[in-house]
mmCIF file of N, CA and C in Angstrom:
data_model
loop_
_atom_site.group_PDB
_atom_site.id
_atom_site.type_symbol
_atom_site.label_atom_id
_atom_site.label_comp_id
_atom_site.label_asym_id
_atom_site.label_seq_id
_atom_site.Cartn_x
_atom_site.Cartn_y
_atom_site.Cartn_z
ATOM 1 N N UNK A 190 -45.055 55.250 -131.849
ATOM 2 C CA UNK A 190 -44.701 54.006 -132.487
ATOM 3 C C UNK A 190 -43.192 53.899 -132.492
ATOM 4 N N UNK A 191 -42.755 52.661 -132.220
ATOM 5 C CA UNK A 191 -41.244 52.607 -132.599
ATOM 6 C C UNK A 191 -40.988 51.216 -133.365
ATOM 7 N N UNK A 192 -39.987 51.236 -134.134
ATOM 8 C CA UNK A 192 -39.812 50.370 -134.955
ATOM 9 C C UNK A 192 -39.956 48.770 -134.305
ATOM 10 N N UNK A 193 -40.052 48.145 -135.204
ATOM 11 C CA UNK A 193 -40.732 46.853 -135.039
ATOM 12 C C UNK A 193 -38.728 46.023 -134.686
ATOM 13 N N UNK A 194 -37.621 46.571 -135.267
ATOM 14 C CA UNK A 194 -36.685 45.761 -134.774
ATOM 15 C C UNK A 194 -35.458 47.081 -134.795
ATOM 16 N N UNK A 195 -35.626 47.399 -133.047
ATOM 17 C CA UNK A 195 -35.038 48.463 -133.399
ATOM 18 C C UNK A 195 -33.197 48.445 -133.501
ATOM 19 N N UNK A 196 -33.103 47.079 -133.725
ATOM 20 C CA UNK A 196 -31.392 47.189 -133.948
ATOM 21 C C UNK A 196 -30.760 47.729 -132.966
ATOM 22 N N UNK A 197 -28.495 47.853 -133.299
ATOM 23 C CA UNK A 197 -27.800 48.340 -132.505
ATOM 24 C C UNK A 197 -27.826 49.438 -131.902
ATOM 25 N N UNK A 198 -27.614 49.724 -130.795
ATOM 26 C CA UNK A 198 -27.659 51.100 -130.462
ATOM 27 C C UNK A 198 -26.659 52.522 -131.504
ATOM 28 N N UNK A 199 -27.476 53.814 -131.422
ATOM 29 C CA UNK A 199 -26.673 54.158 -132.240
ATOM 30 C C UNK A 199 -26.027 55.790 -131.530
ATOM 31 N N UNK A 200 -25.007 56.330 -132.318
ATOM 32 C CA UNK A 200 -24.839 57.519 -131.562
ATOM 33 C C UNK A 200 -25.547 58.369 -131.487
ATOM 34 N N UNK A 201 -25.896 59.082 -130.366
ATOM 35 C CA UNK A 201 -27.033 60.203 -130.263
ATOM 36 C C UNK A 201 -27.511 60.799 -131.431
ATOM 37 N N UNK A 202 -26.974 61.625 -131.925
ATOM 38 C CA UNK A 202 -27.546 62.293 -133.224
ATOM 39 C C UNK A 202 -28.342 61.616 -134.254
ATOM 40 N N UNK A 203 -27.642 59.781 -134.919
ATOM 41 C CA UNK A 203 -28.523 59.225 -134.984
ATOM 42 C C UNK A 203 -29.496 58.554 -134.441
ATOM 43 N N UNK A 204 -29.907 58.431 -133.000
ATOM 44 C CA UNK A 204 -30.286 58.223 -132.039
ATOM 45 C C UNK A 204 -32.297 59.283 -132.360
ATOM 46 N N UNK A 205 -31.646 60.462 -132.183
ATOM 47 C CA UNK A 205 -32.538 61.418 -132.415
ATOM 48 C C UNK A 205 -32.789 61.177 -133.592
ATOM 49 N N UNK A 206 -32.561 61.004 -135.080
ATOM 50 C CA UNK A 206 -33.046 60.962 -135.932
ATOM 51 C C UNK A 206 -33.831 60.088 -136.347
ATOM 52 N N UNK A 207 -33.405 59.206 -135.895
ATOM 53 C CA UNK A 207 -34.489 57.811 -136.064
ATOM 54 C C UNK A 207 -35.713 57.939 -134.971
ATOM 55 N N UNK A 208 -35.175 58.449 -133.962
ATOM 56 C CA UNK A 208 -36.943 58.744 -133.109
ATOM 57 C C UNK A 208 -37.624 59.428 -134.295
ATOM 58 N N UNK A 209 -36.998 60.790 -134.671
ATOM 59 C CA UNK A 209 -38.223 61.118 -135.556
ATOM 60 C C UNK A 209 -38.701 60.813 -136.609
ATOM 61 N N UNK A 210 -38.014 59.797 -137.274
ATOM 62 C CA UNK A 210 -38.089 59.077 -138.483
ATOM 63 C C UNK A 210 -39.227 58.291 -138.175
ATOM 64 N N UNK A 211 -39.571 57.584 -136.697
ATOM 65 C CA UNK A 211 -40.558 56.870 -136.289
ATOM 66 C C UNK A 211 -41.908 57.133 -136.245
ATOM 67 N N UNK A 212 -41.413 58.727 -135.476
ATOM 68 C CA UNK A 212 -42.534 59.136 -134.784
ATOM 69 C C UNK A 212 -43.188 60.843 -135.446
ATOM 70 N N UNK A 213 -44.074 60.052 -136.576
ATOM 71 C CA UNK A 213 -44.366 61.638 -137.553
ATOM 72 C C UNK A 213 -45.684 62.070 -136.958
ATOM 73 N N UNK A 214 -46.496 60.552 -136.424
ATOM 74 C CA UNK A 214 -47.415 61.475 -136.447
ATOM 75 C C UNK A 214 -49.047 60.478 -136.870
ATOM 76 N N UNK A 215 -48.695 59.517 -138.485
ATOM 77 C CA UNK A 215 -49.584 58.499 -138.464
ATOM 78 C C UNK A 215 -48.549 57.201 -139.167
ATOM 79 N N UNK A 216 -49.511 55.967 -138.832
ATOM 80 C CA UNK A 216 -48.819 54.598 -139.243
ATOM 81 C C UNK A 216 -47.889 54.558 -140.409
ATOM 82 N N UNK A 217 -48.508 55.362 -141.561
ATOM 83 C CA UNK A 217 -47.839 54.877 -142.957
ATOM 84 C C UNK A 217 -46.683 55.520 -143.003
ATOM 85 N N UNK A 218 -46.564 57.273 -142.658
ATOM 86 C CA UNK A 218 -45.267 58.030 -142.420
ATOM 87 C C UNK A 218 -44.778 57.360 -141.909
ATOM 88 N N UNK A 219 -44.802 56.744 -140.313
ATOM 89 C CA UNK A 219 -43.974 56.118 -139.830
ATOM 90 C C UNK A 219 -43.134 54.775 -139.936
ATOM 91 N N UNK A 220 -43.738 53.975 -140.771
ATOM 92 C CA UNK A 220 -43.035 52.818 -142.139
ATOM 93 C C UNK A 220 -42.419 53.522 -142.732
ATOM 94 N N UNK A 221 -42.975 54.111 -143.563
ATOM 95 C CA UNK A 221 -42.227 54.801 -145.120
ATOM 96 C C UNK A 221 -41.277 55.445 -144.543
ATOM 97 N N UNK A 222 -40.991 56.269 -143.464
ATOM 98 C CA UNK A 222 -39.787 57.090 -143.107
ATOM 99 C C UNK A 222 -39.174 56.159 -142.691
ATOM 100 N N UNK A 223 -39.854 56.283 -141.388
ATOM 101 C CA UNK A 223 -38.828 55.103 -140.475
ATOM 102 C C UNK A 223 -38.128 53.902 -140.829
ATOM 103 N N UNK A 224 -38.209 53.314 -141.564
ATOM 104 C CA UNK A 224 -38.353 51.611 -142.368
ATOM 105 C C UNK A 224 -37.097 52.513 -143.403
ATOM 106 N N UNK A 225 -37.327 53.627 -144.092
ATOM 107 C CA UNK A 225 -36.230 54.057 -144.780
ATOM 108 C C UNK A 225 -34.968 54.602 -143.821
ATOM 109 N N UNK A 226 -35.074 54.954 -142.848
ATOM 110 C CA UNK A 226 -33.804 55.222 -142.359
ATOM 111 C C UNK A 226 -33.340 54.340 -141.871
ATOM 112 N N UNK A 227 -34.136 52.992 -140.794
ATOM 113 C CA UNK A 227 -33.642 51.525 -140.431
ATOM 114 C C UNK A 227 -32.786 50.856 -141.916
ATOM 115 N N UNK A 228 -33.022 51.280 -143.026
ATOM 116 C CA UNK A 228 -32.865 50.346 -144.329
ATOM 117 C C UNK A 228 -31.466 51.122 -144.466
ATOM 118 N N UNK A 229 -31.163 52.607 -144.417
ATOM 119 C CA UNK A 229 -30.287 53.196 -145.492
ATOM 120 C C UNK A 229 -29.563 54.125 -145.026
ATOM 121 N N UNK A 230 -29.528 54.111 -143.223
ATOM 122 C CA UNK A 230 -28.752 55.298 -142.792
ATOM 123 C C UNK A 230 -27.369 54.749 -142.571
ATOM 124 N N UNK A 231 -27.002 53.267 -142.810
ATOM 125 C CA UNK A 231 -25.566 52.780 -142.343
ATOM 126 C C UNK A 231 -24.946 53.189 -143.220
ATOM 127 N N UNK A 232 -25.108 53.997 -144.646
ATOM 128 C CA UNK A 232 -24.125 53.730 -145.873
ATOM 129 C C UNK A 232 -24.538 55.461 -145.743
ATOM 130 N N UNK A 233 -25.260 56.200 -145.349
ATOM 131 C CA UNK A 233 -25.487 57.713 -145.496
ATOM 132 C C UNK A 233 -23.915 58.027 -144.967
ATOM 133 N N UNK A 234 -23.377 59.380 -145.672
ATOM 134 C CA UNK A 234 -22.318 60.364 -145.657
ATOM 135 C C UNK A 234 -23.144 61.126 -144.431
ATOM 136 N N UNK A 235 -22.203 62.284 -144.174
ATOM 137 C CA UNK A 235 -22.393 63.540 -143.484
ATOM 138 C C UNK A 235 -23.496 64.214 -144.233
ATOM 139 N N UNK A 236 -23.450 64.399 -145.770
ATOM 140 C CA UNK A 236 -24.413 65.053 -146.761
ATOM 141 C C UNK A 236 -25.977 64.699 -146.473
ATOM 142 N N UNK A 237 -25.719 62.970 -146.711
ATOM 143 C CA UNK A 237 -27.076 62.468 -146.587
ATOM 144 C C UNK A 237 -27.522 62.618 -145.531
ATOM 145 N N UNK A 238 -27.088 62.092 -144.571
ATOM 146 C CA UNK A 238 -27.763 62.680 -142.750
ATOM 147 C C UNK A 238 -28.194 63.988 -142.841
ATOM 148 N N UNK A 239 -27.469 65.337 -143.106
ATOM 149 C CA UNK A 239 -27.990 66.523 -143.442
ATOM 150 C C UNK A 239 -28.945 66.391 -144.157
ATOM 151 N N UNK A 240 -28.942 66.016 -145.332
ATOM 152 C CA UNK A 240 -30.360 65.607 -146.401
ATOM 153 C C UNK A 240 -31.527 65.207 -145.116
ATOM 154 N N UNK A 241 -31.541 63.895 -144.968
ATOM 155 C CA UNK A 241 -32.529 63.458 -144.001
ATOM 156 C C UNK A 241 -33.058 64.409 -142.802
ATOM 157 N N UNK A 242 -31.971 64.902 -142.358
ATOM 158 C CA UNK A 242 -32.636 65.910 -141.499
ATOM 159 C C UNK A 242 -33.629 66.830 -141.986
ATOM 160 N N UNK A 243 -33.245 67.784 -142.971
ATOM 161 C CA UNK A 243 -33.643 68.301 -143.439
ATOM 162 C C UNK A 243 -35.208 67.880 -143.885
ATOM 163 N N UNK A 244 -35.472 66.339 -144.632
ATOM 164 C CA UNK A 244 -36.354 65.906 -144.884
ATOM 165 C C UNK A 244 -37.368 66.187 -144.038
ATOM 166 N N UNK A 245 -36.972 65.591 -142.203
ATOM 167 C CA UNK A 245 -37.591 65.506 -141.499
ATOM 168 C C UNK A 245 -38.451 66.819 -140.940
ATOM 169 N N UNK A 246 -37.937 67.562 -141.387
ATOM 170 C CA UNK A 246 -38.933 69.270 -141.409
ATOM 171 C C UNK A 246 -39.820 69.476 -141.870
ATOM 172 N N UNK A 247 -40.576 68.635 -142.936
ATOM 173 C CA UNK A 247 -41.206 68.418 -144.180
ATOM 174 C C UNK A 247 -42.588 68.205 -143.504
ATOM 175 N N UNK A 248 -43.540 68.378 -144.254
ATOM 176 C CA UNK A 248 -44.939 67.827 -143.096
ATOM 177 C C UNK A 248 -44.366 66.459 -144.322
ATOM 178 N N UNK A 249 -45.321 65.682 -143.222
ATOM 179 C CA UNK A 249 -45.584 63.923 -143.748
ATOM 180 C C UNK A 249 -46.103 63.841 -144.967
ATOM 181 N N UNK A 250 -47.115 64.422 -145.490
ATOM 182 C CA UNK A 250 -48.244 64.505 -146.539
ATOM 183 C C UNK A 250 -47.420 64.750 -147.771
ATOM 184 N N UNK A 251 -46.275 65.624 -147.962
ATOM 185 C CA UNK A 251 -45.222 66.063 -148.243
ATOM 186 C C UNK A 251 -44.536 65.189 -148.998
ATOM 187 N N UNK A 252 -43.540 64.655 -148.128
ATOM 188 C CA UNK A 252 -42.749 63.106 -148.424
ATOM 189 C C UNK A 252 -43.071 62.502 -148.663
ATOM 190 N N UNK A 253 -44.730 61.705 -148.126
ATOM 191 C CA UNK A 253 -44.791 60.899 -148.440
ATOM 192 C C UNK A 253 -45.177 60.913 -149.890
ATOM 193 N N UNK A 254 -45.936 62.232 -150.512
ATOM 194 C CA UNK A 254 -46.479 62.420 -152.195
ATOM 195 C C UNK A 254 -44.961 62.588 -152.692
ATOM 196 N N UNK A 255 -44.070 62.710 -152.447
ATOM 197 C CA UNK A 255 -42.917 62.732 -153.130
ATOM 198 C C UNK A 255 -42.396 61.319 -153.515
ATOM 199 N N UNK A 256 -42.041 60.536 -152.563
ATOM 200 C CA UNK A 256 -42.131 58.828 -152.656
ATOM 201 C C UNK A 256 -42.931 58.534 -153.292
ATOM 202 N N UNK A 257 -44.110 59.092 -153.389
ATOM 203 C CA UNK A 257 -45.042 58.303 -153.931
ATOM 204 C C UNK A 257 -45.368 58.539 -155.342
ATOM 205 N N UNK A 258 -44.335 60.016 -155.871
ATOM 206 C CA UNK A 258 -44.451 60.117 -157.078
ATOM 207 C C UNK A 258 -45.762 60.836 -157.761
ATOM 208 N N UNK A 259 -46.455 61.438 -156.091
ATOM 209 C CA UNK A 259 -47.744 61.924 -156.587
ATOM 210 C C UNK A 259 -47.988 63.804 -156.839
ATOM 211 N N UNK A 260 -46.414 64.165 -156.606
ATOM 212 C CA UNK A 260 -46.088 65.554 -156.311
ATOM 213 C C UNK A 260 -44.594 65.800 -156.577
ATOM 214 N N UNK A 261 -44.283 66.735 -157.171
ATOM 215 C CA UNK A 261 -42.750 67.304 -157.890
ATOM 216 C C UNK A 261 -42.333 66.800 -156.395
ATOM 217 N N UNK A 262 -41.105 66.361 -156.602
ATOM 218 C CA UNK A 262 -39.895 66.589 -155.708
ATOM 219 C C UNK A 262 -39.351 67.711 -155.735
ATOM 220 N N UNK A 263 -39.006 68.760 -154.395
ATOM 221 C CA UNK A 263 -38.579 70.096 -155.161
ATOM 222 C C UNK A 263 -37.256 69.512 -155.219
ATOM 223 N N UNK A 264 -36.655 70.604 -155.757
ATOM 224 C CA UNK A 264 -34.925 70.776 -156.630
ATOM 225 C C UNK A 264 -34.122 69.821 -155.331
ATOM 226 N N UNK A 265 -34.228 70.980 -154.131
ATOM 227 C CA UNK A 265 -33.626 70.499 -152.882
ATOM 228 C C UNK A 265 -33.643 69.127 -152.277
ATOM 229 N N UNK A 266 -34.651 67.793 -152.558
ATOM 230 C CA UNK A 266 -34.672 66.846 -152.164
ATOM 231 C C UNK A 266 -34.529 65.661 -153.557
ATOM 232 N N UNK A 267 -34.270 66.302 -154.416
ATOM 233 C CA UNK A 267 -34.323 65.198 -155.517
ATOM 234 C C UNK A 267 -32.850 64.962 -155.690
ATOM 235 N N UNK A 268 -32.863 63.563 -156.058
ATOM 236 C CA UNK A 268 -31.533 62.893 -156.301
ATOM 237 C C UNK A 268 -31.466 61.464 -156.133
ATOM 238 N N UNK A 269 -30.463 61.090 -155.995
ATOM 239 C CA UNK A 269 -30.212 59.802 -155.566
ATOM 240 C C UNK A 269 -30.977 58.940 -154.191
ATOM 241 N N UNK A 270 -31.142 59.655 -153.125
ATOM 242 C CA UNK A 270 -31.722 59.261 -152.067
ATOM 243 C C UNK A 270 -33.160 59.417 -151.884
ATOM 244 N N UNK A 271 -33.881 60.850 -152.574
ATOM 245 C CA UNK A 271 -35.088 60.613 -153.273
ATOM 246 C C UNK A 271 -35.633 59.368 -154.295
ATOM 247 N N UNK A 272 -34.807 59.214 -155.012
ATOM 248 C CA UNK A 272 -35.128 58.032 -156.214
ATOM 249 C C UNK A 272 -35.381 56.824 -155.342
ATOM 250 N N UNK A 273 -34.284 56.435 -154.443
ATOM 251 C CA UNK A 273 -33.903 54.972 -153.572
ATOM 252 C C UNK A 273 -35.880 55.631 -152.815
ATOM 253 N N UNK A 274 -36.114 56.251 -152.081
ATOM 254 C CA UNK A 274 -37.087 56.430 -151.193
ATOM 255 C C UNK A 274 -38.578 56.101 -152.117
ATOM 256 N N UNK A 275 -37.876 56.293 -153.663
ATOM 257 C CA UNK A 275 -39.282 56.084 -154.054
ATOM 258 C C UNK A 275 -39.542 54.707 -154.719
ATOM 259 N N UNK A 276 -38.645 53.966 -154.587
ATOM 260 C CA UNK A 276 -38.496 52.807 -154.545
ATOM 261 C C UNK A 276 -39.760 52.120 -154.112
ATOM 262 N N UNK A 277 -39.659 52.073 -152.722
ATOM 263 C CA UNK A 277 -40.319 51.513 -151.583
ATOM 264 C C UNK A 277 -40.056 50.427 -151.358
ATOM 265 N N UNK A 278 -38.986 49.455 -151.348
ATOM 266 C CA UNK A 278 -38.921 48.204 -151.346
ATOM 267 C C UNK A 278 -38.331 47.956 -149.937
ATOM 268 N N UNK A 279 -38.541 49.089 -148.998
ATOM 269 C CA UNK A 279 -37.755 49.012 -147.713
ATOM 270 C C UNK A 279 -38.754 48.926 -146.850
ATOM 271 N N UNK A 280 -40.000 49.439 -147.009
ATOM 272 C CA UNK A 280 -41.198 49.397 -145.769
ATOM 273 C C UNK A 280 -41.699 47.712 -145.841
ATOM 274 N N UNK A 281 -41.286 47.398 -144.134
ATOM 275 C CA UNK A 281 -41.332 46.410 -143.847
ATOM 276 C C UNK A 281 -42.329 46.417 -143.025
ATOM 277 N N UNK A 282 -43.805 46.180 -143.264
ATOM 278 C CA UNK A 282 -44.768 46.003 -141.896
ATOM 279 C C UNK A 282 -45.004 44.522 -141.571
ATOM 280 N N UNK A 283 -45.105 44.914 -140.173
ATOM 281 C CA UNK A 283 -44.963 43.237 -139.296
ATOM 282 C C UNK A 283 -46.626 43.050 -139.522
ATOM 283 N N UNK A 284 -46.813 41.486 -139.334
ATOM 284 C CA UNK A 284 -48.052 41.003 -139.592
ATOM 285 C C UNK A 284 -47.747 40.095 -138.189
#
């Protein structure tokens, strides 16, 4: 799957990150991630990109019960960019 508007081109590294932000694996990971890094990687630091990477190691089932508020966030992913993710006001599915 790849995003429904995949925007400017970006530099490799984010390049690679957003493939995998896309491509987890099933439909909803791939909104909920993907749709969050299309939404929130222009304003990410060096920290947060590290964060996200990191995320992306995670099985899906994982993140997504974390967003979803259905499972502790461990220590390591909670914060500010956890909170924004559990939001959800960024998954945009096309109709």
């Amino acid at each position: 799957m790849s995003s429904p508007n995949p925007g400017p081109e970006l530099p490799p590294r984010l390049a690679r990150i957003r493939f995998r932000a896309w491509h987890r694996g099933t439909r909803e990971a791939d909104y909920m991630i993907g749709c969050f890094f299309d939404r929130f990687h222009q304003d990410w630091s060096e920290e947060d990109v590290l964060w996200f990477e990191d995320l992306l190691e995670e099985d899906d089932v994982h993140v997504m019960a974390w967003a979803l508020k259905t499972e502790p966030v461990p220590e390591r992913y909670a914060g500010a960019l956890m909170e924004q993710m559990q939001q959800l006001d960024y998954v945009d599915i096309p109709r």
